[in-house]
């Protein structure tokens, strides 16, 4: 049984940096949202601040689905860390999350979403780093502030969701907290499965004592 961790947060929050720290701790491969988006975005001549063409995300969604289909076909039991930009109220976010969740279900993998929160000022500082443009990441500070003030980080409403404020936390410390959540989720799942096995065994023994009649 594999694990699918989904790191959700605004641009600049450090999703990929945290994913790299976590990857070594849980032996997981990373599928960064920019690794999915950039093959399409590199076809455009954008400066990082202009609005992207309407409909462009339909193409990136197809790329993501192809990646997920390949994982389902060839690496269903492996661990993966996905990163997802997440603005509450953006209709694309539930669709993207559902793509990942459906693929996890098809692989019988455990899903652990993580919402990464960050202070507006610190997020604006991180976004302003010019090195981000080399990876086709947003460097628009005004847009970053607007996101922070206008909406929250997308909440997938999943029972395994962990919420972390990473404003003052190092990527390593954040990765450790996520690892602990994964272990907790796996422990709870194991306990439920054990209880179900015990209950099944008890019901089976009762049926045997009753001469095969259902209890």
mmCIF file of C-alpha atoms in Angstrom:
data_model
loop_
_atom_site.group_PDB
_atom_site.id
_atom_site.type_symbol
_atom_site.label_atom_id
_atom_site.label_comp_id
_atom_site.label_asym_id
_atom_site.label_seq_id
_atom_site.Cartn_x
_atom_site.Cartn_y
_atom_site.Cartn_z
ATOM 1 C CA UNK A 1 0.000 0.000 0.000
ATOM 2 C CA UNK A 2 1.459 3.316 -1.083
ATOM 3 C CA UNK A 3 0.991 6.803 0.331
ATOM 4 C CA UNK A 4 0.042 9.911 -1.641
ATOM 5 C CA UNK A 5 0.926 13.181 0.087
ATOM 6 C CA UNK A 6 -0.565 16.346 -1.427
ATOM 7 C CA UNK A 7 1.089 19.613 -0.373
ATOM 8 C CA UNK A 8 -1.380 22.461 -0.947
ATOM 9 C CA UNK A 9 -0.460 26.115 -0.618
ATOM 10 C CA UNK A 10 -0.084 29.511 -2.249
ATOM 11 C CA UNK A 11 2.821 30.208 -4.625
ATOM 12 C CA UNK A 12 5.979 30.878 -2.622
ATOM 13 C CA UNK A 13 4.988 28.898 0.462
ATOM 14 C CA UNK A 14 7.773 26.366 -0.162
ATOM 15 C CA UNK A 15 5.909 23.305 -1.395
ATOM 16 C CA UNK A 16 8.757 21.902 -3.485
ATOM 17 C CA UNK A 17 11.396 22.671 -0.842
ATOM 18 C CA UNK A 18 9.338 20.848 1.793
ATOM 19 C CA UNK A 19 8.653 17.998 -0.630
ATOM 20 C CA UNK A 20 12.394 17.490 -1.134
ATOM 21 C CA UNK A 21 12.949 17.293 2.627
ATOM 22 C CA UNK A 22 10.025 14.913 3.084
ATOM 23 C CA UNK A 23 10.999 12.732 0.130
ATOM 24 C CA UNK A 24 14.074 11.385 1.900
ATOM 25 C CA UNK A 25 12.135 10.769 5.119
ATOM 26 C CA UNK A 26 9.333 8.675 3.612
ATOM 27 C CA UNK A 27 11.052 7.295 0.493
ATOM 28 C CA UNK A 28 8.701 9.080 -1.906
ATOM 29 C CA UNK A 29 8.992 10.422 -5.427
ATOM 30 C CA UNK A 30 7.973 14.011 -6.103
ATOM 31 C CA UNK A 31 5.474 15.185 -8.710
ATOM 32 C CA UNK A 32 5.687 18.972 -8.543
ATOM 33 C CA UNK A 33 2.867 20.998 -10.074
ATOM 34 C CA UNK A 34 5.386 22.983 -12.138
ATOM 35 C CA UNK A 35 6.862 19.799 -13.573
ATOM 36 C CA UNK A 36 3.356 19.092 -14.839
ATOM 37 C CA UNK A 37 2.520 22.659 -15.915
ATOM 38 C CA UNK A 38 5.803 23.862 -17.398
ATOM 39 C CA UNK A 39 5.836 21.737 -20.580
ATOM 40 C CA UNK A 40 2.719 23.686 -21.554
ATOM 41 C CA UNK A 41 3.679 27.057 -20.033
ATOM 42 C CA UNK A 42 7.067 27.069 -21.788
ATOM 43 C CA UNK A 43 5.217 27.231 -25.095
ATOM 44 C CA UNK A 44 3.993 30.718 -24.151
ATOM 45 C CA UNK A 45 5.937 33.969 -24.120
ATOM 46 C CA UNK A 46 4.958 35.220 -20.683
ATOM 47 C CA UNK A 47 6.695 37.587 -18.257
ATOM 48 C CA UNK A 48 5.303 35.974 -15.116
ATOM 49 C CA UNK A 49 2.800 38.727 -14.352
ATOM 50 C CA UNK A 50 0.456 38.781 -17.380
ATOM 51 C CA UNK A 51 -2.732 36.689 -17.109
ATOM 52 C CA UNK A 52 -2.435 33.306 -18.760
ATOM 53 C CA UNK A 53 -4.709 32.447 -21.704
ATOM 54 C CA UNK A 54 -8.144 31.144 -20.801
ATOM 55 C CA UNK A 55 -8.288 27.377 -21.132
ATOM 56 C CA UNK A 56 -4.551 26.768 -20.697
ATOM 57 C CA UNK A 57 -5.187 24.711 -17.565
ATOM 58 C CA UNK A 58 -7.235 22.186 -19.517
ATOM 59 C CA UNK A 59 -3.999 21.224 -21.274
ATOM 60 C CA UNK A 60 -2.003 20.978 -18.043
ATOM 61 C CA UNK A 61 -4.798 18.858 -16.596
ATOM 62 C CA UNK A 62 -4.316 16.384 -19.418
ATOM 63 C CA UNK A 63 -0.596 16.217 -18.690
ATOM 64 C CA UNK A 64 -1.324 15.560 -15.016
ATOM 65 C CA UNK A 65 -3.796 12.819 -15.849
ATOM 66 C CA UNK A 66 -1.231 11.124 -18.081
ATOM 67 C CA UNK A 67 1.277 11.169 -15.219
ATOM 68 C CA UNK A 68 -1.311 9.738 -12.820
ATOM 69 C CA UNK A 69 -2.297 7.038 -15.289
ATOM 70 C CA UNK A 70 1.361 6.025 -15.630
ATOM 71 C CA UNK A 71 1.708 5.821 -11.839
ATOM 72 C CA UNK A 72 -1.418 3.659 -11.629
ATOM 73 C CA UNK A 73 -0.107 1.356 -14.350
ATOM 74 C CA UNK A 74 3.533 1.025 -13.341
ATOM 75 C CA UNK A 75 4.062 2.227 -9.742
ATOM 76 C CA UNK A 76 0.806 1.725 -7.813
ATOM 77 C CA UNK A 77 2.461 0.757 -4.521
ATOM 78 C CA UNK A 78 5.130 3.494 -4.488
ATOM 79 C CA UNK A 79 4.956 6.622 -2.335
ATOM 80 C CA UNK A 80 4.443 9.971 -4.076
ATOM 81 C CA UNK A 81 4.416 13.616 -3.006
ATOM 82 C CA UNK A 82 2.312 15.967 -5.119
ATOM 83 C CA UNK A 83 2.389 19.755 -4.889
ATOM 84 C CA UNK A 84 -0.685 21.812 -5.688
ATOM 85 C CA UNK A 85 -1.220 25.571 -5.720
ATOM 86 C CA UNK A 86 -4.428 26.105 -3.808
ATOM 87 C CA UNK A 87 -6.745 29.115 -3.675
ATOM 88 C CA UNK A 88 -10.087 28.576 -1.954
ATOM 89 C CA UNK A 89 -12.924 29.326 -4.361
ATOM 90 C CA UNK A 90 -10.917 28.556 -7.521
ATOM 91 C CA UNK A 91 -12.926 25.897 -9.353
ATOM 92 C CA UNK A 92 -9.754 24.311 -10.739
ATOM 93 C CA UNK A 93 -8.468 23.304 -7.321
ATOM 94 C CA UNK A 94 -11.138 20.699 -6.451
ATOM 95 C CA UNK A 95 -10.718 19.188 -9.928
ATOM 96 C CA UNK A 96 -6.958 18.902 -9.549
ATOM 97 C CA UNK A 97 -7.253 17.399 -6.087
ATOM 98 C CA UNK A 98 -9.909 14.962 -7.280
ATOM 99 C CA UNK A 99 -7.607 13.802 -10.080
ATOM 100 C CA UNK A 100 -4.966 12.893 -7.508
ATOM 101 C CA UNK A 101 -7.501 11.419 -5.055
ATOM 102 C CA UNK A 102 -9.103 9.226 -7.724
ATOM 103 C CA UNK A 103 -5.711 7.921 -8.824
ATOM 104 C CA UNK A 104 -4.825 7.162 -5.199
ATOM 105 C CA UNK A 105 -8.064 5.238 -4.756
ATOM 106 C CA UNK A 106 -7.369 3.255 -7.932
ATOM 107 C CA UNK A 107 -4.025 2.216 -6.433
ATOM 108 C CA UNK A 108 -5.510 1.520 -2.976
ATOM 109 C CA UNK A 109 -3.110 4.170 -1.672
ATOM 110 C CA UNK A 110 -3.480 6.229 1.507
ATOM 111 C CA UNK A 111 -4.121 9.920 0.827
ATOM 112 C CA UNK A 112 -2.680 12.581 3.151
ATOM 113 C CA UNK A 113 -3.431 16.205 2.152
ATOM 114 C CA UNK A 114 -1.421 18.977 3.831
ATOM 115 C CA UNK A 115 -2.510 22.625 3.828
ATOM 116 C CA UNK A 116 0.502 24.928 4.142
ATOM 117 C CA UNK A 117 -0.260 28.402 5.523
ATOM 118 C CA UNK A 118 2.058 31.420 5.604
ATOM 119 C CA UNK A 119 1.960 35.032 6.777
ATOM 120 C CA UNK A 120 1.231 37.608 4.042
ATOM 121 C CA UNK A 121 4.489 39.538 4.480
ATOM 122 C CA UNK A 122 6.687 36.470 4.536
ATOM 123 C CA UNK A 123 4.892 35.023 1.520
ATOM 124 C CA UNK A 124 5.397 38.271 -0.439
ATOM 125 C CA UNK A 125 9.112 38.198 0.408
ATOM 126 C CA UNK A 126 9.451 34.624 -0.826
ATOM 127 C CA UNK A 127 7.548 35.312 -4.051
ATOM 128 C CA UNK A 128 9.805 38.266 -4.896
ATOM 129 C CA UNK A 129 12.850 36.000 -5.280
ATOM 130 C CA UNK A 130 13.940 36.503 -8.944
ATOM 131 C CA UNK A 131 15.217 32.919 -9.158
ATOM 132 C CA UNK A 132 11.583 31.776 -9.259
ATOM 133 C CA UNK A 133 11.189 33.057 -12.826
ATOM 134 C CA UNK A 134 13.770 30.548 -14.068
ATOM 135 C CA UNK A 135 11.285 27.821 -13.094
ATOM 136 C CA UNK A 136 8.291 29.740 -14.521
ATOM 137 C CA UNK A 137 7.010 30.525 -11.046
ATOM 138 C CA UNK A 138 5.082 33.674 -10.193
ATOM 139 C CA UNK A 139 7.079 36.659 -8.906
ATOM 140 C CA UNK A 140 4.095 39.016 -8.717
ATOM 141 C CA UNK A 141 4.179 40.445 -5.185
ATOM 142 C CA UNK A 142 0.946 42.412 -5.620
ATOM 143 C CA UNK A 143 -0.880 39.254 -6.702
ATOM 144 C CA UNK A 144 0.585 37.387 -3.728
ATOM 145 C CA UNK A 145 -0.724 40.008 -1.297
ATOM 146 C CA UNK A 146 -4.111 39.987 -3.008
ATOM 147 C CA UNK A 147 -4.363 36.202 -2.652
ATOM 148 C CA UNK A 148 -3.485 36.365 1.031
ATOM 149 C CA UNK A 149 -6.122 38.997 1.706
ATOM 150 C CA UNK A 150 -8.863 37.687 -0.561
ATOM 151 C CA UNK A 151 -9.060 33.979 0.169
ATOM 152 C CA UNK A 152 -7.666 31.081 2.137
ATOM 153 C CA UNK A 153 -5.740 28.012 1.077
ATOM 154 C CA UNK A 154 -7.899 25.395 -0.596
ATOM 155 C CA UNK A 155 -9.348 22.884 1.867
ATOM 156 C CA UNK A 156 -10.025 19.439 0.346
ATOM 157 C CA UNK A 157 -12.233 18.500 3.322
ATOM 158 C CA UNK A 158 -10.495 15.155 3.650
ATOM 159 C CA UNK A 159 -10.357 13.389 7.046
ATOM 160 C CA UNK A 160 -6.567 12.916 6.842
ATOM 161 C CA UNK A 161 -5.845 16.602 6.211
ATOM 162 C CA UNK A 162 -3.045 18.242 8.207
ATOM 163 C CA UNK A 163 -2.840 22.050 8.540
ATOM 164 C CA UNK A 164 0.554 23.655 9.176
ATOM 165 C CA UNK A 165 1.623 27.302 9.486
ATOM 166 C CA UNK A 166 5.101 27.380 7.945
ATOM 167 C CA UNK A 167 5.796 31.106 8.419
ATOM 168 C CA UNK A 168 8.510 30.485 11.000
ATOM 169 C CA UNK A 169 9.080 26.764 10.503
ATOM 170 C CA UNK A 170 12.032 25.357 8.586
ATOM 171 C CA UNK A 171 11.360 22.964 5.712
ATOM 172 C CA UNK A 172 12.952 20.184 7.747
ATOM 173 C CA UNK A 173 10.727 20.800 10.773
ATOM 174 C CA UNK A 174 7.661 20.951 8.523
ATOM 175 C CA UNK A 175 8.644 17.685 6.844
ATOM 176 C CA UNK A 176 8.962 15.981 10.242
ATOM 177 C CA UNK A 177 5.452 17.144 11.217
ATOM 178 C CA UNK A 178 4.075 15.728 7.956
ATOM 179 C CA UNK A 179 5.889 12.441 8.508
ATOM 180 C CA UNK A 180 4.300 12.195 11.949
ATOM 181 C CA UNK A 181 0.862 12.750 10.410
ATOM 182 C CA UNK A 182 1.513 9.994 7.868
ATOM 183 C CA UNK A 183 2.523 7.593 10.622
ATOM 184 C CA UNK A 184 -0.591 8.521 12.617
ATOM 185 C CA UNK A 185 -2.881 7.947 9.630
ATOM 186 C CA UNK A 186 -1.236 4.593 8.874
ATOM 187 C CA UNK A 187 -1.442 3.607 12.546
ATOM 188 C CA UNK A 188 -5.148 4.477 12.715
ATOM 189 C CA UNK A 189 -5.771 2.525 9.516
ATOM 190 C CA UNK A 190 -3.917 -0.493 10.854
ATOM 191 C CA UNK A 191 -5.912 -0.377 14.095
ATOM 192 C CA UNK A 192 -9.211 -0.220 12.183
ATOM 193 C CA UNK A 193 -8.188 -3.112 9.956
ATOM 194 C CA UNK A 194 -7.157 -5.163 12.990
ATOM 195 C CA UNK A 195 -10.487 -4.478 14.677
ATOM 196 C CA UNK A 196 -12.349 -5.509 11.538
ATOM 197 C CA UNK A 197 -10.348 -8.747 11.319
ATOM 198 C CA UNK A 198 -11.078 -9.554 14.965
ATOM 199 C CA UNK A 199 -14.793 -8.829 14.459
ATOM 200 C CA UNK A 200 -14.848 -11.001 11.320
ATOM 201 C CA UNK A 201 -13.161 -13.851 13.203
ATOM 202 C CA UNK A 202 -15.642 -13.565 16.093
ATOM 203 C CA UNK A 203 -18.627 -13.592 13.737
ATOM 204 C CA UNK A 204 -17.196 -16.590 11.883
ATOM 205 C CA UNK A 205 -16.704 -18.532 15.125
ATOM 206 C CA UNK A 206 -20.231 -17.687 16.245
ATOM 207 C CA UNK A 207 -21.642 -18.922 12.928
ATOM 208 C CA UNK A 208 -19.699 -22.171 13.348
ATOM 209 C CA UNK A 209 -21.016 -22.676 16.884
ATOM 210 C CA UNK A 210 -24.545 -21.967 15.608
ATOM 211 C CA UNK A 211 -24.263 -24.625 12.984
ATOM 212 C CA UNK A 212 -23.464 -22.285 10.103
ATOM 213 C CA UNK A 213 -26.386 -19.921 10.574
ATOM 214 C CA UNK A 214 -25.736 -16.200 10.134
ATOM 215 C CA UNK A 215 -25.367 -14.276 13.368
#
